[in-house]
Every structure is written in C-alpha cells, then in structure tokens.
C-alpha cells in the first residue's frame, strides 16, 4: 500500500507532528478513489494476493480472518471466496463506507464485517486464525503500517496462526541513470543552440537533482549495474516493533561493466507460504512493474566504474523524527578505491494525488 508524492525543497527543520496528526494525514490520504484505483489496477499486486490467499485455502476455510487496513475490502472478499467463516475487515479511513457497499454488492455481508476504526482501538469477540494485510509502502517500510500488523498479531492471532504474507526481504543495487546524465549535460549544450554559455548551471542542477530525497521511479533492467544484494529479512511471525525502529544490513556487489553509478535503488519482495512452492510478490526492476516501482537514492556525484568494481556498504531504514510514518534511509558506502561516503535520505514533504 503506497501513496504518491511530488518532490519538494528541504528548508528549515520541520516541527515533529504528534501521533494523532500523523494518523489523520495518513488515513485521509486513503479517502480518495485515486490510490485505490492505482492499487486495484496493479495486477501484479492484486493477483499475487489473490493467488496467495487461494493457495492457503486449507488454512482459511471455516476459519476467522482479520484484514488489517482493508481499504475497499478486496482482500477480505478473496478470503471469503477461499472459504473463511468470518472476516473482520478493519479500515480507519472513510473508504470503509465504500467497502461496506462492495461487500453487500457481492452478497458477503453475512461473513465479512467492516469495522471503521484504527486497528489499535478495536475490540473483537474472538481470536483470529489468519491475518491478511497489504501493508507495504515505498522502500517497504514507508507509512509504518507493519506496526499495526504486529500489534494485531500479538493481540488477536491464535498461537500458530497464519500471516499473509509471512516474510519480507529488502534488496539494493547500484544503478546508472541516463535521464539524469542527460539533464546534467543539457546545460553544456545551451551555448551551441542560443549563443549563451550556461554550463555553470551544471553544478546547481546536480545539487537539485541528486539531492537527499527518496525518489520513487521505475528502474529498467539495463540500468542496474550489479546482481541484487539482499540486506534485510523480516519474519512477520517474530519481528518486533523494536526491530522496526532500525532495519539495517550490509551489502557487497561487483559491477557488471564500465559505466557510471548515479544512484542506488532499493526494492522488496514479500512471500506467501504454500504447501508446494512459496509465492513471491516482487517489486524488483527485473520483474514486471508494480505501483511501488523502486526507491532511488542518488549519490552527490556520479562515480565511474569498470568491470568487477566492488561496491559495498551499510544501509539503515528508520522512522523520521518529524513524522514517524515517514521513512528515512542512511547509507554508508564505498565504491572501488574511493573513500567512504555517507548520506541520509528522507521522504519529500508534500504529496501529490495522481489524477
């Protein structure tokens, strides 16, 4: 589950938002049709969840399911179709009103109960056998919805109960960005076209483009400069809220050939357990595009590399001090023989709904 944003300028330090304000802003962003259209239209996302639920129908049939952050209720309906006896569809935003209508339209109101409230405030009359949730944000952890899934697990899930999906993995790789390279080179071409030398704009353009924002863009396979490197794994059956305050790992890879590294890209997979073969929802640039795309982290300057140039470092994902639902990413990295560099990235302030 992810919302779209536009880039913004980082100026003075923002005041920290209280939790109620953070929650209001978060849930309000899911009151519009646009984000739900984007998620349902993401066939990789929606079909994988559907298949993941049906592949676990033996564990769902006749059982009680809790859908955390149900949105329009599509996952709740999948669970009912898979034979669930009862589904509690918990959704705090006003889209819950539409979920009630959708459930009724599909004649499932006797098995699906839509609860319009935050997960942390609800009271159920029974423990649940299964928790299902599409909680993932950009770079996996943006929006902090996994916290609610863990809360639900600890309070409502029966011992040995099922969580769908059950695992998440984070990956990183260096990338080349020809679009950025073209934008930076543009200023050197102005004189030839107009007779005015604007090449001094290149450094300013670099600072504006290769900034400290976490940029969400689709990355093409051709731009990835190494094999993917997994740096973190989260087992949803055991991960704690304390561990989510700093998800970190190390990475090491070797470049495929001569190129320039402009950025690192981060993506994730989530895994649905199955009797025969686990089902994986991937946001990798090597797989079909999803609405999550990839999180791109630009270096301050491009670095030239050759075949087998080693790239290694440490990466840490943690909540922003200003808004705990927003993610920050800190990287310490070394490329080839260069000295170690450090950079911290954050989510831009202003959001843009896609019309």
XYZ file of C-alpha atoms in Angstrom:
355
model
C 0.000 0.000 0.000
C 1.668 3.184 -1.119
C 0.773 6.773 -1.860
C 2.389 9.023 -4.496
C 4.245 12.251 -3.869
C 5.859 15.170 -5.615
C 9.354 16.420 -4.917
C 9.875 19.295 -2.501
C 12.631 21.550 -1.299
C 14.108 20.822 2.111
C 14.457 24.006 4.089
C 14.324 24.643 7.803
C 13.839 21.750 10.187
C 10.197 20.738 10.470
C 8.451 20.513 13.817
C 7.605 16.999 14.954
C 3.970 16.041 14.346
C 2.009 14.448 17.188
C 0.773 10.921 16.530
C -2.883 11.914 16.071
C -1.901 14.406 13.345
C 0.296 11.799 11.652
C -2.553 9.292 11.691
C -5.087 11.819 10.394
C -2.830 12.753 7.468
C -2.150 9.106 6.717
C -5.745 7.863 6.789
C -7.040 10.956 4.976
C -4.718 10.144 2.065
C -6.660 6.895 1.588
C -10.082 8.595 1.441
C -9.778 9.423 -2.259
C -10.508 6.992 -5.071
C -7.171 7.544 -6.837
C -4.907 5.473 -4.594
C -7.415 2.598 -4.526
C -7.704 2.661 -8.297
C -3.911 2.523 -8.531
C -3.670 -0.432 -6.141
C -6.500 -2.496 -7.641
C -5.199 -1.792 -11.167
C -1.776 -3.110 -10.126
C -2.354 -6.629 -11.430
C 0.945 -7.971 -10.079
C -0.037 -6.878 -6.568
C -3.707 -7.858 -6.646
C -3.344 -11.170 -8.491
C -0.457 -12.275 -6.271
C -2.516 -11.579 -3.149
C -5.464 -13.447 -4.674
C -3.285 -16.443 -5.519
C -1.530 -16.285 -2.139
C -4.885 -16.409 -0.340
C -6.289 -19.231 -2.506
C -3.089 -21.277 -2.141
C -3.714 -21.154 1.619
C -7.413 -22.007 1.390
C -6.952 -25.108 3.590
C -5.827 -22.816 6.416
C -8.598 -20.277 5.706
C -11.644 -22.459 5.088
C -14.011 -22.344 8.053
C -11.635 -20.027 9.939
C -11.659 -16.438 11.234
C -9.615 -13.835 9.345
C -8.511 -10.318 10.305
C -7.812 -7.966 7.372
C -5.595 -5.125 8.629
C -6.067 -1.927 6.609
C -8.783 -3.434 4.431
C -9.295 -0.438 2.108
C -12.011 -1.339 -0.399
C -12.226 -4.843 1.082
C -10.839 -6.765 -1.882
C -8.586 -9.000 0.249
C -11.466 -9.687 2.646
C -13.570 -10.791 -0.316
C -10.767 -13.054 -1.542
C -10.653 -14.654 1.931
C -14.423 -15.153 1.934
C -14.183 -16.713 -1.532
C -11.482 -19.024 -0.134
C -13.972 -20.254 2.468
C -13.396 -18.094 5.551
C -16.208 -18.399 8.101
C -15.759 -14.816 9.313
C -13.655 -11.893 8.134
C -13.092 -8.741 10.183
C -12.200 -6.004 7.679
C -10.628 -3.168 9.670
C -10.226 0.170 7.879
C -9.796 3.554 9.576
C -10.291 5.836 6.560
C -13.636 6.837 5.072
C -13.113 4.343 2.238
C -14.565 1.856 4.758
C -18.007 3.180 3.768
C -17.346 2.044 0.204
C -16.072 -1.318 1.460
C -19.465 -1.872 3.143
C -21.191 -1.247 -0.199
C -18.796 -3.556 -2.083
C -19.284 -6.361 0.466
C -23.067 -6.010 0.170
C -22.884 -5.922 -3.631
C -21.011 -9.243 -3.519
C -23.545 -10.702 -1.042
C -20.885 -11.373 1.588
C -22.266 -9.226 4.432
C -23.084 -12.361 6.470
C -19.386 -13.324 6.529
C -17.485 -10.016 6.256
C -17.820 -7.379 8.951
C -16.326 -3.994 8.053
C -15.036 -2.164 11.128
C -14.373 1.541 10.610
C -11.659 2.187 13.201
C -7.938 2.059 13.770
C -6.653 -1.442 14.391
C -5.249 -0.479 17.778
C -8.668 0.610 19.114
C -10.914 -2.263 18.021
C -12.325 -4.973 20.275
C -13.133 -8.354 18.760
C -15.216 -11.067 20.394
C -12.779 -13.808 19.373
C -9.199 -14.569 18.443
C -8.409 -14.999 14.743
C -6.785 -17.842 12.817
C -5.401 -15.730 9.957
C -4.153 -12.166 9.482
C -4.008 -10.772 5.959
C -2.724 -7.305 5.118
C -1.284 -5.334 2.241
C 0.865 -3.150 4.470
C 3.885 -2.411 2.271
C 4.893 1.143 1.422
C 7.649 2.591 -0.715
C 11.001 1.024 0.250
C 8.797 -1.474 2.123
C 8.525 0.437 5.402
C 7.186 3.884 4.440
C 3.858 4.544 6.228
C 4.693 2.235 9.179
C 1.627 0.076 8.604
C 3.586 -3.034 9.530
C 3.422 -1.782 13.123
C -0.356 -2.352 13.082
C 0.085 -5.867 11.692
C 2.467 -6.709 14.528
C 0.018 -5.219 17.057
C -2.749 -7.392 15.576
C -0.504 -10.461 15.645
C 0.381 -10.013 19.305
C -3.183 -9.237 20.443
C -5.540 -11.191 18.185
C -3.740 -14.042 16.384
C -4.073 -17.539 17.826
C -0.808 -19.380 18.589
C 0.433 -20.946 15.370
C -1.875 -18.751 13.301
C -1.169 -17.748 9.703
C 0.045 -14.331 8.494
C -0.273 -13.450 4.791
C 2.279 -12.566 3.556
C 4.628 -14.116 6.105
C 8.037 -12.687 5.140
C 9.584 -9.605 3.565
C 13.053 -9.145 2.042
C 14.883 -5.933 1.112
C 17.370 -5.603 -1.767
C 19.767 -2.998 -3.117
C 21.825 -2.477 -6.281
C 23.807 0.395 -7.866
C 22.258 1.922 -10.987
C 23.088 4.178 -13.901
C 20.578 6.929 -14.776
C 20.842 8.168 -18.367
C 17.959 10.623 -17.856
C 19.815 12.388 -15.058
C 23.020 12.285 -17.099
C 21.188 13.953 -20.000
C 19.691 16.621 -17.755
C 23.109 17.480 -16.345
C 24.704 17.583 -19.808
C 21.910 19.794 -21.114
C 23.425 22.978 -19.693
C 26.579 22.479 -21.767
C 24.510 22.413 -24.953
C 22.744 25.752 -24.449
C 25.585 27.861 -25.929
C 25.553 25.895 -29.170
C 21.823 26.444 -29.535
C 21.365 30.025 -28.307
C 24.858 31.546 -28.114
C 24.644 31.886 -24.315
C 27.003 29.839 -22.125
C 25.068 28.299 -19.222
C 27.481 25.493 -18.392
C 27.936 26.955 -14.899
C 24.382 25.710 -14.168
C 25.573 22.093 -14.164
C 26.701 22.080 -10.525
C 23.468 23.741 -9.410
C 21.437 21.237 -11.423
C 23.361 18.355 -9.852
C 22.578 19.602 -6.340
C 18.896 19.954 -7.210
C 18.517 16.597 -8.958
C 20.898 14.385 -6.984
C 19.506 15.518 -3.657
C 18.549 13.844 -0.382
C 15.009 12.887 -1.384
C 13.920 9.271 -1.692
C 12.766 9.286 -5.301
C 10.226 6.730 -6.488
C 10.811 5.816 -10.132
C 10.716 2.693 -12.291
C 14.251 1.434 -12.916
C 14.942 -0.505 -16.123
C 16.933 -3.726 -16.120
C 19.544 -2.139 -18.399
C 20.317 0.493 -15.744
C 21.081 -1.998 -12.954
C 24.854 -2.379 -12.622
C 25.170 -5.489 -10.435
C 23.371 -8.539 -9.166
C 20.776 -7.748 -6.471
C 22.067 -7.824 -2.915
C 19.681 -8.771 -0.100
C 20.412 -6.759 3.022
C 17.480 -7.464 5.349
C 14.787 -10.054 6.022
C 11.692 -9.672 8.188
C 9.829 -12.721 9.511
C 6.333 -11.433 10.269
C 5.811 -14.234 12.773
C 8.601 -12.988 15.022
C 9.680 -9.416 14.105
C 9.173 -6.877 16.896
C 8.298 -3.172 16.956
C 11.714 -2.501 18.468
C 13.440 -4.140 15.482
C 11.433 -1.963 13.074
C 12.918 1.191 14.619
C 16.152 0.399 12.791
C 16.150 -2.138 9.966
C 19.725 -2.391 8.800
C 22.066 -4.599 6.854
C 25.281 -4.718 4.864
C 25.742 -5.203 1.127
C 28.573 -6.057 -1.233
C 28.444 -6.421 -5.009
C 30.591 -6.150 -8.131
C 29.728 -4.074 -11.185
C 28.902 -5.767 -14.494
C 30.969 -3.459 -16.713
C 32.154 0.092 -17.480
C 29.520 2.668 -16.560
C 28.700 5.464 -14.089
C 26.881 4.932 -10.814
C 24.365 7.729 -10.264
C 22.338 6.118 -7.501
C 21.353 3.039 -5.561
C 17.912 1.538 -5.911
C 16.066 -0.309 -3.151
C 13.178 -2.729 -3.593
C 11.428 -5.518 -1.729
C 9.699 -8.853 -2.024
C 7.041 -10.411 0.204
C 6.413 -14.148 0.392
C 3.212 -16.134 0.834
C 3.710 -19.618 2.296
C 2.303 -22.561 0.347
C 2.303 -26.347 0.617
C 4.311 -26.879 -2.551
C 6.099 -23.697 -3.615
C 6.014 -20.330 -1.857
C 4.533 -17.442 -3.820
C 6.582 -14.240 -4.118
C 5.358 -10.723 -4.832
C 8.390 -8.875 -6.189
C 8.973 -5.174 -6.837
C 12.340 -5.881 -8.454
C 13.416 -3.965 -11.590
C 13.981 -7.447 -13.065
C 10.243 -8.223 -12.720
C 7.072 -6.607 -14.130
C 6.494 -3.095 -12.786
C 4.254 -2.503 -9.773
C 2.842 0.719 -8.324
C 5.668 0.622 -5.746
C 8.266 0.941 -8.542
C 11.712 1.295 -6.863
C 13.143 3.690 -4.290
C 16.076 5.572 -5.848
C 18.814 7.100 -3.687
C 21.069 9.488 -5.613
C 24.757 9.960 -4.863
C 26.062 13.528 -4.615
C 28.175 12.903 -7.742
C 28.266 10.139 -10.331
C 31.133 7.661 -9.921
C 32.750 5.901 -12.893
C 33.185 2.145 -12.503
C 34.605 -0.739 -14.521
C 34.003 -4.459 -14.734
C 34.191 -6.016 -11.235
C 34.485 -2.692 -9.387
C 33.467 -3.529 -5.826
C 30.606 -1.644 -4.184
C 29.932 -2.250 -0.510
C 28.380 -0.563 2.472
C 25.742 -0.480 5.186
C 22.152 0.717 4.923
C 19.660 1.579 7.653
C 15.904 2.266 7.408
C 14.231 4.040 10.316
C 11.240 6.346 11.073
C 11.602 10.101 10.574
C 11.834 12.243 13.707
C 9.295 14.687 12.228
C 6.720 12.074 11.193
C 7.082 8.516 12.408
C 5.041 7.210 9.463
C 7.691 8.530 7.071
C 10.861 6.605 6.429
C 14.479 7.764 6.398
C 17.363 5.841 4.854
C 21.006 6.248 5.838
C 23.778 4.829 3.688
C 27.497 4.408 4.295
C 29.182 3.116 1.160
C 32.500 2.631 -0.618
C 32.836 2.402 -4.408
C 36.095 0.918 -5.660
C 39.128 2.716 -4.260
C 37.180 5.793 -3.160
C 36.901 6.787 0.475
C 33.750 6.011 2.426
C 30.758 8.283 1.812
C 27.660 8.764 3.957
C 24.275 10.183 3.015
C 20.847 10.294 4.656
C 17.657 10.348 2.579
C 14.103 11.222 3.539
C 10.601 11.288 2.109
C 9.604 14.595 0.486
C 7.072 16.624 2.476
C 4.253 17.215 0.029
C 2.074 14.547 -1.503
C 0.575 14.511 -4.942
C -2.518 12.510 -5.799
C -2.382 11.146 -9.316
C -5.415 12.493 -11.224
